Coordinates of C-alpha atoms and ligand atoms in Angstrom, one line a residue:
Chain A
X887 CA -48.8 103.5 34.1
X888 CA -48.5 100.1 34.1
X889 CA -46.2 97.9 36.6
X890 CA -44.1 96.7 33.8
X891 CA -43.2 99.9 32.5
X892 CA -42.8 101.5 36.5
X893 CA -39.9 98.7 36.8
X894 CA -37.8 99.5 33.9
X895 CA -38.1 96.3 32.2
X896 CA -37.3 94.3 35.3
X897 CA -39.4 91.0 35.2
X898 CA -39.7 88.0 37.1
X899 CA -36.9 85.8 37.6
X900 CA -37.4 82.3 36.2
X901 CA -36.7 78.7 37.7
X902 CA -34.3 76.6 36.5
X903 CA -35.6 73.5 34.8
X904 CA -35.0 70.3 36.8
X905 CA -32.7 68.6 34.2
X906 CA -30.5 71.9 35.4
X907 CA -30.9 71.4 38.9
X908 CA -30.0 67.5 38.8
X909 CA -27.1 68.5 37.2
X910 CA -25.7 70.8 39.4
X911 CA -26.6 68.4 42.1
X912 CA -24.8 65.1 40.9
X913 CA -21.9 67.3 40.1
X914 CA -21.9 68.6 43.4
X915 CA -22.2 65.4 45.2
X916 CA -19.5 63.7 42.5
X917 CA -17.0 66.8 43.6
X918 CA -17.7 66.3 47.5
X919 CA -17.9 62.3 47.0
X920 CA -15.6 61.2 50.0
X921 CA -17.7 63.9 52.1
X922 CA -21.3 62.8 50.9
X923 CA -20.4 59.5 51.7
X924 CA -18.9 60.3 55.6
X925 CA -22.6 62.6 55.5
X926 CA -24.4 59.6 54.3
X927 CA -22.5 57.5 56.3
X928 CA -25.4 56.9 58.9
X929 CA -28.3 55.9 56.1
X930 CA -25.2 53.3 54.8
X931 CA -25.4 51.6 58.7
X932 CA -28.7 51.7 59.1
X933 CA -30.0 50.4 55.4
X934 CA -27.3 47.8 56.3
X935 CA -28.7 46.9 59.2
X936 CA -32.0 46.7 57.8
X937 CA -30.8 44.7 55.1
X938 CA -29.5 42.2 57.2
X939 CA -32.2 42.2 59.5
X940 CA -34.8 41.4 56.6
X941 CA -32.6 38.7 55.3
X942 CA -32.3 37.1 57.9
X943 CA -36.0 36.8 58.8
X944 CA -36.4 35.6 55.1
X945 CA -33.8 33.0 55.9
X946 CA -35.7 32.1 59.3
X947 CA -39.0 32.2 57.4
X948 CA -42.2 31.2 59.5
X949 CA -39.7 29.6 62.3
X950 CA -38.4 33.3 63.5
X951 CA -40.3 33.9 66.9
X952 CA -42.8 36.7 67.2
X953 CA -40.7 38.2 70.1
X954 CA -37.9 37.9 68.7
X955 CA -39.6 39.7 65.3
X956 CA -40.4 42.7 67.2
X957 CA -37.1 43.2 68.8
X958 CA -35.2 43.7 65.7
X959 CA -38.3 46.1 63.7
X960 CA -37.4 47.9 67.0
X961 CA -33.7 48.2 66.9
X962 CA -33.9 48.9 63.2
X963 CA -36.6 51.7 63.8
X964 CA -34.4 53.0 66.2
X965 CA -31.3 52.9 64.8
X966 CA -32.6 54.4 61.4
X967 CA -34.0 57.5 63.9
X968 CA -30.7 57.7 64.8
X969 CA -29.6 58.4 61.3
X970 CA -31.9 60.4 60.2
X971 CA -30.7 62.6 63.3
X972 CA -27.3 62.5 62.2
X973 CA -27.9 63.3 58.6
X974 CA -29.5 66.3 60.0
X975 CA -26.7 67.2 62.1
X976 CA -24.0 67.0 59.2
X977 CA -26.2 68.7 56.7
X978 CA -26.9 72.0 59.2
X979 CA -23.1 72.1 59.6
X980 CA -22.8 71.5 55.3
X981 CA -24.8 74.8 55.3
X982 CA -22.7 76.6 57.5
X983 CA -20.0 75.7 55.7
X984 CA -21.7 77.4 52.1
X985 CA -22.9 80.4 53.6
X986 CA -20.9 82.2 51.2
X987 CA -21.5 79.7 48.3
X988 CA -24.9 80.0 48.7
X989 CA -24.6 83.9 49.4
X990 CA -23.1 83.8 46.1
X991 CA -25.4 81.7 43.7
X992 CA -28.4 84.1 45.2
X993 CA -26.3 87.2 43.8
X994 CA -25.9 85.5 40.6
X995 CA -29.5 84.8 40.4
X996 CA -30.6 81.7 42.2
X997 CA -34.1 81.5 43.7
X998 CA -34.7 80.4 47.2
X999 CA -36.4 77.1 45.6
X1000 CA -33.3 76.7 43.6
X1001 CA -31.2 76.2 46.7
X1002 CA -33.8 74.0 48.2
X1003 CA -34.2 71.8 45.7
X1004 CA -30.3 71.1 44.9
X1005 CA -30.0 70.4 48.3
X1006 CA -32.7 68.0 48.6
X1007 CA -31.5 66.3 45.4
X1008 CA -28.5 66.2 46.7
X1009 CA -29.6 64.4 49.8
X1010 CA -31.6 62.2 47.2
X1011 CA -28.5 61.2 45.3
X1012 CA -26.7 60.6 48.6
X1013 CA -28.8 58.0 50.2
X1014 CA -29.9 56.2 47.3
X1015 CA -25.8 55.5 46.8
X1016 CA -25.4 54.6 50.6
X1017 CA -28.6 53.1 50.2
X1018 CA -27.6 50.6 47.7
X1019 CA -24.5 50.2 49.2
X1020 CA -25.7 49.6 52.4
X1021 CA -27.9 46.9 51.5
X1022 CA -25.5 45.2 49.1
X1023 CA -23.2 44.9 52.5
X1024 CA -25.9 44.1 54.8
X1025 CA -27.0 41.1 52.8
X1026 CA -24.3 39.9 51.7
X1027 CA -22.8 40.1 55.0
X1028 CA -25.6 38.1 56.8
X1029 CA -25.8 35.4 54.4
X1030 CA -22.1 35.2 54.1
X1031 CA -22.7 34.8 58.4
X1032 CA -25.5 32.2 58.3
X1033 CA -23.6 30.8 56.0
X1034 CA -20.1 30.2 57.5
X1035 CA -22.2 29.1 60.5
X1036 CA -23.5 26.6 58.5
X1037 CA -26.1 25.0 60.9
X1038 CA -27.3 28.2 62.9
X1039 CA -27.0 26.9 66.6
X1040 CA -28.4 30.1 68.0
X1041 CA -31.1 30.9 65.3
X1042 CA -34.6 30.7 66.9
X1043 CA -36.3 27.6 67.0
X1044 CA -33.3 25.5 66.2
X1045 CA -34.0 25.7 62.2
X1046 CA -31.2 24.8 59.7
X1047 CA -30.3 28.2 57.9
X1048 CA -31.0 27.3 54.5
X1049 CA -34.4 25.2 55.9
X1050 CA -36.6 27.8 54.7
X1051 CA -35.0 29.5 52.1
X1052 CA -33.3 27.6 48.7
X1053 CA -30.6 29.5 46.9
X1054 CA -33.0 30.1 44.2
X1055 CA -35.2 32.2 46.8
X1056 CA -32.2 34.3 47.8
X1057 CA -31.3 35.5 44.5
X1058 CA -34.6 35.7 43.6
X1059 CA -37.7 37.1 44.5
X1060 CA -36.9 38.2 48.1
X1061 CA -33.7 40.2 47.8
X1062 CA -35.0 42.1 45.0
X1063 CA -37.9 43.1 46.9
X1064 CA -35.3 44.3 50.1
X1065 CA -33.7 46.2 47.6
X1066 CA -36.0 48.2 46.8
X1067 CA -37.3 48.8 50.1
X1068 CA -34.1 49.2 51.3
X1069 CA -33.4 51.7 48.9
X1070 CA -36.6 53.9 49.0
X1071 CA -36.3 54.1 52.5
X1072 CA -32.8 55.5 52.5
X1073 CA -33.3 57.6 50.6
X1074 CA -36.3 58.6 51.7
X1075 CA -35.1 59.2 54.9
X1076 CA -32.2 61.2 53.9
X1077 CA -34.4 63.9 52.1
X1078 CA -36.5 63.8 55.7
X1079 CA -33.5 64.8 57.5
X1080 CA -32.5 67.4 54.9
X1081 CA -35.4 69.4 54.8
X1082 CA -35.0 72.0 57.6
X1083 CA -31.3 72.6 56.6
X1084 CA -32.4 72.8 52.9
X1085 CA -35.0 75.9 54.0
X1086 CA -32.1 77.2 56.6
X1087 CA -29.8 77.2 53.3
X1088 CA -32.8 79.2 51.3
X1089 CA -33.0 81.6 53.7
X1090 CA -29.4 82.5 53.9
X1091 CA -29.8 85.9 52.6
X1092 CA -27.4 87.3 49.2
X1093 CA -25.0 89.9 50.9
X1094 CA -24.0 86.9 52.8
X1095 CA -21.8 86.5 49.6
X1096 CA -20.1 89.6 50.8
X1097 CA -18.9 87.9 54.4
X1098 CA -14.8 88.0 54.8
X1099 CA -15.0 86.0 58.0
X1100 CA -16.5 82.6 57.3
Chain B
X416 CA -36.2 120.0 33.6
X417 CA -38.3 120.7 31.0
X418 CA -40.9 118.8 29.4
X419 CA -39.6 118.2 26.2
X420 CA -36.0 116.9 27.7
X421 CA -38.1 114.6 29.9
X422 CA -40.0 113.1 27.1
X423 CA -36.8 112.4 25.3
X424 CA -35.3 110.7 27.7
X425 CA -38.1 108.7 28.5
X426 CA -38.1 107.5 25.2
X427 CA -34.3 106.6 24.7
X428 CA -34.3 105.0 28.3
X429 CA -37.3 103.1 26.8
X430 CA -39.3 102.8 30.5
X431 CA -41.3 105.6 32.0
X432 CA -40.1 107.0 35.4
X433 CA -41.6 106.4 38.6
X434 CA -42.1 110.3 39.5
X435 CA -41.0 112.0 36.4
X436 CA -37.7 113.2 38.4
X437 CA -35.4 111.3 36.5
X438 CA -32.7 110.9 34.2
X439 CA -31.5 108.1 31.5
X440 CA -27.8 109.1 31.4
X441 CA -27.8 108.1 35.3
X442 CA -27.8 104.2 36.2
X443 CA -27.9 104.3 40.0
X444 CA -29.6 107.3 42.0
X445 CA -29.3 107.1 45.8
X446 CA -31.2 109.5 47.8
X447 CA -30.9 109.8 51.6
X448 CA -30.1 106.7 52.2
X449 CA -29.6 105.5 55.6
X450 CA -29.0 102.2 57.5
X451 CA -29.3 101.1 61.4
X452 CA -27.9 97.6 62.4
X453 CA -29.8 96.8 65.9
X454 CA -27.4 95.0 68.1
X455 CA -29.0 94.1 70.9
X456 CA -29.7 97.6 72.7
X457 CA -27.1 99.1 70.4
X458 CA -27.8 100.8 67.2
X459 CA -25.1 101.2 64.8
X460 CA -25.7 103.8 62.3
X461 CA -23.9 102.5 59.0
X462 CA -25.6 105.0 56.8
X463 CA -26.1 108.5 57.5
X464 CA -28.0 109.8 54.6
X465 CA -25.9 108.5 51.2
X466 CA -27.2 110.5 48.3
X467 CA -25.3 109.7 45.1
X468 CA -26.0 109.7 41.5
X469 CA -24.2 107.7 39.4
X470 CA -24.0 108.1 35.5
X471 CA -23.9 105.4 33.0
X472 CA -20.0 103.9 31.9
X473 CA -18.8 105.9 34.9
X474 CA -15.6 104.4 36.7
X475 CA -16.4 105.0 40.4
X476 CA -14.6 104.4 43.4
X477 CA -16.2 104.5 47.0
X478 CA -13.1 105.2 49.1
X479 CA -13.5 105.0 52.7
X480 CA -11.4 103.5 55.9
X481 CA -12.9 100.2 57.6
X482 CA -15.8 100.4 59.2
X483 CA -17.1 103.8 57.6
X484 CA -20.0 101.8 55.8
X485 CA -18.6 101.1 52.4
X486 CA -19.8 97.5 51.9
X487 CA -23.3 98.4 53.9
X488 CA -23.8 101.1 50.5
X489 CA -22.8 98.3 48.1
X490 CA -25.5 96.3 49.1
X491 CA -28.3 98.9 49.0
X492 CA -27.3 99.7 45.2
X493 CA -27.0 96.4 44.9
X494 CA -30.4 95.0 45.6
X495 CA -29.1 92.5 48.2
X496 CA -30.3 94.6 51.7
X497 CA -33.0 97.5 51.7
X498 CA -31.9 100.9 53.2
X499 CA -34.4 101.9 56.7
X500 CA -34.8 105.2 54.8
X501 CA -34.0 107.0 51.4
X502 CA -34.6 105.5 48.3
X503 CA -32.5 103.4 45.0
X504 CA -33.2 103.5 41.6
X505 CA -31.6 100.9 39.4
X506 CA -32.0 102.1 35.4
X507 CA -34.5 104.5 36.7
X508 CA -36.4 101.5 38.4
X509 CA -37.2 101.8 42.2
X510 CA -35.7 98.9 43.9
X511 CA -38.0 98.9 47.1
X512 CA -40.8 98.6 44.7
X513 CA -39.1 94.9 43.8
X514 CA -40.4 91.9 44.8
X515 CA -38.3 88.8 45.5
X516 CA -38.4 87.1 42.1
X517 CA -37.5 90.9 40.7
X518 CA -34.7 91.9 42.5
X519 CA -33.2 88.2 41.5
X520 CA -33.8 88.7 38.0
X521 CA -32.4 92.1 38.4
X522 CA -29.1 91.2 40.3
X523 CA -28.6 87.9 37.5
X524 CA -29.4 90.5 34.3
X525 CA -28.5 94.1 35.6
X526 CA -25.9 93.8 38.6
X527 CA -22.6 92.0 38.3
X528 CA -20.4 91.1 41.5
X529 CA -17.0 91.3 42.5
X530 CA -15.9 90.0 46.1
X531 CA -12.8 90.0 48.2
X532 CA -12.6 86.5 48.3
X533 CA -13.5 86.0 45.0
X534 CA -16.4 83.7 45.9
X535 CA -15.9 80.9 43.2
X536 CA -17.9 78.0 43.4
X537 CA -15.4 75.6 44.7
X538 CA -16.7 72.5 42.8
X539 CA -17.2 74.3 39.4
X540 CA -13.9 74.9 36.6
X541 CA -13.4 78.6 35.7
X542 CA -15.4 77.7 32.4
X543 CA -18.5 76.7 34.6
X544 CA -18.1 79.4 36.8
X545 CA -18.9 81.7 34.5
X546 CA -21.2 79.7 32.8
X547 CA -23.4 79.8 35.7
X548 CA -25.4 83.5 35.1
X549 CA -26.1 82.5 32.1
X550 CA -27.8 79.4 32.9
X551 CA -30.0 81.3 35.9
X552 CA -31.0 84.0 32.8
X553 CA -32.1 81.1 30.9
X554 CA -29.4 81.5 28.1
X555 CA -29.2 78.3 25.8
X556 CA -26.8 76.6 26.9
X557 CA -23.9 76.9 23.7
X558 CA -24.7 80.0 24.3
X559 CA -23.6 80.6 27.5
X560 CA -20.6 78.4 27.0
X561 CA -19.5 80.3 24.1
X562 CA -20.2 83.8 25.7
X563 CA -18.1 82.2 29.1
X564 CA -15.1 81.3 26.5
X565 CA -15.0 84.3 25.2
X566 CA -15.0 86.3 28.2
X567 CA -12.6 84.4 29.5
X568 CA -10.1 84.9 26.4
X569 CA -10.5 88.5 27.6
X570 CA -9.6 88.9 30.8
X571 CA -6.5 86.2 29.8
X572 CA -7.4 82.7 31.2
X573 CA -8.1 80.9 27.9
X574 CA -5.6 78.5 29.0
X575 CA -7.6 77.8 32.1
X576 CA -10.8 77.1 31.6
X577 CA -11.1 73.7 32.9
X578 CA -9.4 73.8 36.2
X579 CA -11.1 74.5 39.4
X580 CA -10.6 77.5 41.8
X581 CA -8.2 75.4 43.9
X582 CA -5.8 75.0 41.4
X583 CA -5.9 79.0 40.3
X584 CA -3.7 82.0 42.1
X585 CA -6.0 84.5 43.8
X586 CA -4.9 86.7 41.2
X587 CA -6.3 84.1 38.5
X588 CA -9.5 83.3 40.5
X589 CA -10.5 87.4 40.6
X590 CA -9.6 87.2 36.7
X591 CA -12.7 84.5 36.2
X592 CA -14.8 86.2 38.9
X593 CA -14.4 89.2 36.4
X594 CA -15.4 87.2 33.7
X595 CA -18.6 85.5 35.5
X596 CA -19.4 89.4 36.9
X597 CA -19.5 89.8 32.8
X598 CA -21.4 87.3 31.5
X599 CA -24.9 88.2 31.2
X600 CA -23.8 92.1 29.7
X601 CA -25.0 93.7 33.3
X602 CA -25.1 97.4 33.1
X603 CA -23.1 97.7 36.6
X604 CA -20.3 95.9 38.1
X605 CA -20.3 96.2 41.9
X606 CA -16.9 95.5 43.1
X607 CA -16.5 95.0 46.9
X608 CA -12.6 95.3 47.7
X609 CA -11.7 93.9 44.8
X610 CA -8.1 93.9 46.0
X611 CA -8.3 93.2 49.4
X612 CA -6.6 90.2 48.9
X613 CA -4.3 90.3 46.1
X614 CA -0.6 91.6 46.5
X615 CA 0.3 94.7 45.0
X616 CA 1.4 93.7 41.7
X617 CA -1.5 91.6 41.0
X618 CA -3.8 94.5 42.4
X619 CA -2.5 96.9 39.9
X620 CA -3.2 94.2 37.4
X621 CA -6.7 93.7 38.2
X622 CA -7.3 97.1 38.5
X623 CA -6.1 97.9 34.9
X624 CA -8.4 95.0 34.0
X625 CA -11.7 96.8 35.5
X626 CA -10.5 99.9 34.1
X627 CA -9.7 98.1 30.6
X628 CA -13.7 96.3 30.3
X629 CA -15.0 99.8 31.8
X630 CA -14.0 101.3 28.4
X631 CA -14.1 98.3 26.4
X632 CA -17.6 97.0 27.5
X633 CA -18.9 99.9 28.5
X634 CA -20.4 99.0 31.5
X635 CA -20.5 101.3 35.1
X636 CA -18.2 99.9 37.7
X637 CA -18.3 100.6 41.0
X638 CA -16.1 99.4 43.6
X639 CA -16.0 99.9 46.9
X640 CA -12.1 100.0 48.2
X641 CA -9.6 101.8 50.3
X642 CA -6.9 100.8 48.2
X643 CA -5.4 103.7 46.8
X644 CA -3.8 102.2 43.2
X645 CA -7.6 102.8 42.4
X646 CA -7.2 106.6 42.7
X647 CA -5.5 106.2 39.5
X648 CA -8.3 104.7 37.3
X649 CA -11.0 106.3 38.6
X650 CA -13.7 108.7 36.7
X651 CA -15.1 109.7 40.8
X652 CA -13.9 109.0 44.0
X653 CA -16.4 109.3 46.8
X654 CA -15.1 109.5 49.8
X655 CA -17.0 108.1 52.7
X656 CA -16.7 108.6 56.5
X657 CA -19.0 107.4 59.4
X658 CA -21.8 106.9 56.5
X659 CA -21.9 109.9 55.1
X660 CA -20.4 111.8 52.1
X661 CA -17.5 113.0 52.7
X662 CA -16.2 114.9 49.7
X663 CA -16.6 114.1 45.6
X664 CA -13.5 113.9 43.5
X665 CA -13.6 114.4 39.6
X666 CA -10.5 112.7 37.9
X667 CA -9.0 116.0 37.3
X668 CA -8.9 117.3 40.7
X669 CA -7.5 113.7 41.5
X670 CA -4.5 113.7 39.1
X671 CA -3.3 116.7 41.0
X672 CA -3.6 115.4 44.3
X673 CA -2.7 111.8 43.8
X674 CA 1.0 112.6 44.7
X675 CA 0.1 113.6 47.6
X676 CA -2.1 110.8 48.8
X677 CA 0.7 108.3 47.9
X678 CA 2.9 110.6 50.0
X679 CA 0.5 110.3 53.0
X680 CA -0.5 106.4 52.3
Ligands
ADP815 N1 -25.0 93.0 59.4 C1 -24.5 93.9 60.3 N2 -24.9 94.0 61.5 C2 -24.5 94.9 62.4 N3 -23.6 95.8 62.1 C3 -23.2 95.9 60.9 C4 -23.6 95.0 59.9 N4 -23.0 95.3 58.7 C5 -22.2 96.3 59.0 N5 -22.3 96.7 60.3 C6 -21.6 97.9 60.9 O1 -21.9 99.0 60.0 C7 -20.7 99.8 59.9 C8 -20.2 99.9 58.5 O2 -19.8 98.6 58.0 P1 -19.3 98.3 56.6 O3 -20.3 98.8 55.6 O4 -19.0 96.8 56.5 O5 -18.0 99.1 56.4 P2 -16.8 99.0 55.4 O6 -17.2 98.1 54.3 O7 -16.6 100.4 55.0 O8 -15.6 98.5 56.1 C9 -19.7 99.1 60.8 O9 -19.7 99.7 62.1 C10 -20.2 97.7 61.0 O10 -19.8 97.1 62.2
MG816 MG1 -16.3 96.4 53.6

């Protein structure tokens, strides 16, 4: 007898195609926007900070000091750990939060690779918008500093702000090259910290659907 | 059984059996089922040896105080936990012979689910909602929509379809979890307490609703409940206690007694 006919005409269950699964993942993060955004709240800091950071060494050009370089990759690394941390944090307590969701979309028919894949799109969509965001503010912020200081007394080696950099250079090549680092890395990062709670979600098993308590 | 019925029903069930003791007029068979949740040192026995057979457009209801393993049952017939012993067949199709990937497509085609707290996905309309199985079984996608609309004409929330479970009455949200349980023309409907949280009136109503796409649809429901309204409805009751079968009711021995429970209740 063959294993199809032994199982009653029960077959495989199929994967959603991804245009289906970025769907239910925008429309997820649009529903939950004010909460993605507290959630993503740490990649927006920390791509701001970056942001700034790199600006500002673009402003300072070959005059920033080497010491001085390596203090602020450092505090950037550091504080972009940090967020990575947090994201993780927030995203465990998101799945606590869906047990029953999740339960639920498993008894309807969702795969385990289902759930782990809106949730890392999710995280996707998340820090790419705090992402941009967080660089648009970073940069902006720091030039609008540098620029209201006018002459930057405490700026390393005593350089005029605008010495190094023209106004053409700042809305030209160099910003657009931050961006996208900037913006790769956020989100980047963001998937990073969403992969354990993504397979934690996956596991959640289908009865958990039936749960009165959470 | 003889050969010849066994052949026939082979044929009309259109899948061969798994040990030729079978039978297509029956969509769930449990046999011996039993279930041990380890806690710690402690072993709960929530299933005692369940055998029950259940035949196809049948109205059951599993009755059964709190606690007596009436939710622990749902989920063995319902693919979502295996039993420790005994054995479910699903359409004549053994469900610990399922593999991951199976018993999904089984509980998205064959199984659909009714919860006490309804369960909706919070960021999805009513119209989504029930949408949803059909996009997991790979419907097209007008399809789906138009199957969604339809279904929820019937169960009376055409008005509704674009507003989200927030802004629904719990009475209204079991109405589209009806709908979604529906959608992709399962041959059960598992209902876990499908009152439990609905006020009387509203109870009744959803309850007359089952009973109503039970005829209409012709699809088995089985629902697991110790609200008695559904004593009413009901083609079986089985009554449960401690995990294990406590007596059978056919709907005619029922209508007798009913007074007499409501008396008690
Ligand atoms: N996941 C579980 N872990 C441990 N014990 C459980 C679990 N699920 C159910 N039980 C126990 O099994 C028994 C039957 O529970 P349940 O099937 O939920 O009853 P009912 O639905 O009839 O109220 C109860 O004693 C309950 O505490
Ligand atoms: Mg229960």
């Amino acid at each position: 007898m063959s294993v199809e006919a032994r199982r009653g005409g029960v077959r495989k269950q199929v994967a959603l195609p991804w245009n289906k699964s970025i769907e239910f993942a925008y429309k997820s993060v649009k529903t939950r926007f004010g909460r993605s955004m507290v959630t993503a709240g740490g990649v927006f800091l920390g791509i701001a900070f970056l942001a700034s950071v790199l600006i500002s060494k673009a402003i300072a050009g070959s005059n920033i000091e080497p010491g001085e370089s390596a203090r602020l990759n450092w505090l950037v690394g550091l504080s972009l750990a940090v967020c990575v941390v947090g994201i993780t944090n927030a995203m465990l307590m998101s799945v606590t939060e869906r047990f029953r969701e999740i339960g639920t979309m498993k008894c309807l028919g969702a795969l385990d690779g289902f759930v782990v894949r809106i949730f890392m799109l999710e995280a996707v969509a998340m820090g790419f918008m705090a992402s941009v965001m967080g660089w648009t503010v970073g940069t902006l912020l720091m030039v609008l500093t540098k620029f209201l200081v006018g002459v930057p007394k405490n700026a390393p080696l005593g350089t005029v702000w605008y010495g190094s950099l023209d106004w053409l250079d700042l809305f030209g090549v160099w910003p657009v090259g931050s961006f996208w680092f900037c913006v790769i890395l956020g989100a980047g990062l963001t998937a990073l910290a969403t992969f354990i709670p993504a397979r934690q979600a996956a596991n959640i098993p289908p009865a958990a659907a039936l749960r009165t308590d959470v | 059984m003889t050969m010849v019925q066994e052949q026939s029903q082979a044929q009309t069930n259109g899948a061969a059996s798994v040990n030729g003791e079978k039978g297509a007029e029956y969509v769930v068979r449990a046999k011996d089922v039993t279930k041990v949740f380890k806690m710690g040192t402690e072993e709960v026995h929530a299933l005692r040896g369940i055998s029950l057979d259940i035949r196809r457009g049948e109205y059951i209801s599993i009755m059964g105080p709190s606690g007596s393993g009436k939710s622990t049952f749902f989920n063995m017939i319902g693919g979502l936990d295996k039993p420790n012993n005994g054995s479910v067949f699903i359409n004549d199709t053994d469900m610990a012979q399922l593999d991951a990937q199976e018993l999904a497509f089984l509980r998205c085609h064959t199984i659909g689910y009714i919860f006490q707290t309804f369960n909706l996905i919070p960021v999805m309309t009513a119209l989504e909602n029930v949408t949803l199985p059909t996009i997991f079984a790979g419907m097209p996608a007008e399809e789906g929509t138009h199957r969604a609309i339809e279904l929820l004409e019937t169960v009376g929330l055409g008005h509704r379809l674009h507003n989200k479970p927030s802004q629904l009455s719990g009475g209204q949200q079991q109405r589209v979890a009806i709908a979604r349980s529906l959608a992709n023309r399962p041959s059960i409907i598992l209902a876990d307490e499908p009152t439990g949280n609905l006020d009387e009136k509203t109870g009744r109503a959803i309850i007359e609703l089952l009973r109503e796409l039970n005829k209409k649809e012709n699809v088995t429901i089985i629902s697991a409940t110790h609200d008695h309204k559904m004593l009413d409805v009901s083609d079986r009751i089985v009554w449960i206690r401690d995990g294990l079968v406590d007596k059978i009711q056919n709907r005619e021995d029922i209508e007798i007694q009913v007074g007499g429970i409501e008396e008690g209740h």
